[in-house]
Coordinates of C-alpha atoms in Angstrom, one line a residue:
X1 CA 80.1 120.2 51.6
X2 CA 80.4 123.7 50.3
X3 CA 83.6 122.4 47.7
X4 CA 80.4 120.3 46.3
X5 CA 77.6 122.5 46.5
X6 CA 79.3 125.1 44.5
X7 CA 80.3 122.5 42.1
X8 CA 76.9 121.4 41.4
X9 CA 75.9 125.2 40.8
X10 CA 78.6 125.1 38.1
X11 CA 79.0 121.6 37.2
X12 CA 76.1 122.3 33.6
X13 CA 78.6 122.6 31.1
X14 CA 81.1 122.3 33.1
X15 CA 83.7 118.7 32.4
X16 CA 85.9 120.0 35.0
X17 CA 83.2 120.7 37.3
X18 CA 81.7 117.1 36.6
X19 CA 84.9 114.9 36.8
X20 CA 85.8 116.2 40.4
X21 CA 82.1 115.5 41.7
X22 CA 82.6 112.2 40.6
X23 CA 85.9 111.7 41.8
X24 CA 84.7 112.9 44.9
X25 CA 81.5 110.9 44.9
X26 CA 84.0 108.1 44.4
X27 CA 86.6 108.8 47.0
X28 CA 84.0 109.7 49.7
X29 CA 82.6 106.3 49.6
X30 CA 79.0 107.5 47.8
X31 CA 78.8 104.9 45.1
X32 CA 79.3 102.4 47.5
X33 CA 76.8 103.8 50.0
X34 CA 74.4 104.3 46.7
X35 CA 75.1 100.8 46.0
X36 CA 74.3 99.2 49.5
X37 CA 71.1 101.0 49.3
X38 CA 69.2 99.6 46.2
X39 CA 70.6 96.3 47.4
X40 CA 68.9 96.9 50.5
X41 CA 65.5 98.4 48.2
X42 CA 65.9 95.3 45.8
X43 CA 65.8 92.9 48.4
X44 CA 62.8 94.3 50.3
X45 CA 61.4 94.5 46.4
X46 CA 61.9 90.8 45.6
X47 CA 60.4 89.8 48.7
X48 CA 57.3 91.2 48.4
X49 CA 56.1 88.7 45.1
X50 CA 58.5 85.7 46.6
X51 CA 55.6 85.7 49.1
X52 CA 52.8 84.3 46.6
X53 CA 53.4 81.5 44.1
X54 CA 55.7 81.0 41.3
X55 CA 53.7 82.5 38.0
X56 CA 54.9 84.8 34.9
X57 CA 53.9 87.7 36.7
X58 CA 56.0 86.8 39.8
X59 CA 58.6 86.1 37.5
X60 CA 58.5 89.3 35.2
X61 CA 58.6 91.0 38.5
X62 CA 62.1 89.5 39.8
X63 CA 62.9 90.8 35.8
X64 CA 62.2 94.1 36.6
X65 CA 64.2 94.2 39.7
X66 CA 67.0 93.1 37.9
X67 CA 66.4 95.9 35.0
X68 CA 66.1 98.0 37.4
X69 CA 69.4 97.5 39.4
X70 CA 71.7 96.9 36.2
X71 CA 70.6 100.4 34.2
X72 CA 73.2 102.8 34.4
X73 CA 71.2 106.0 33.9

């Protein structure tokens, strides 16, 4: 924990800094945790319009979940 906090203080600027939070973020099992959770969020999301009929707006909704879960930034 303190490895990464004093790797965040440093990591603006700082490649080395960055590469060995994300290979730690990686190794530690965060991306996969990160991932779980907006699977988790986007299917509490979609089941809130699946609820009323199909329309556009239900559908451009289901879009937006699906923007929202494959942007990488």
């Amino acid at each position: 924990r303190e490895r990464v906090i004093t790797l965040l203080k440093s990591a603006h600027g700082d490649e080395n800094a960055v590469e060995e939070l994300r290979r730690l973020v990686i190794e530690k099992g965060g991306l996969d945790a990160a991932c779980s959770l907006m699977d988790d969020y986007m299917s509490k999301a979609r089941a809130v319009p699946a609820a009323y009929p199909e329309s556009p707006i239900r559908h451009s909704l289901d879009l937006l979940c699906d923007f929202v879960a494959a942007r990488n930034h």
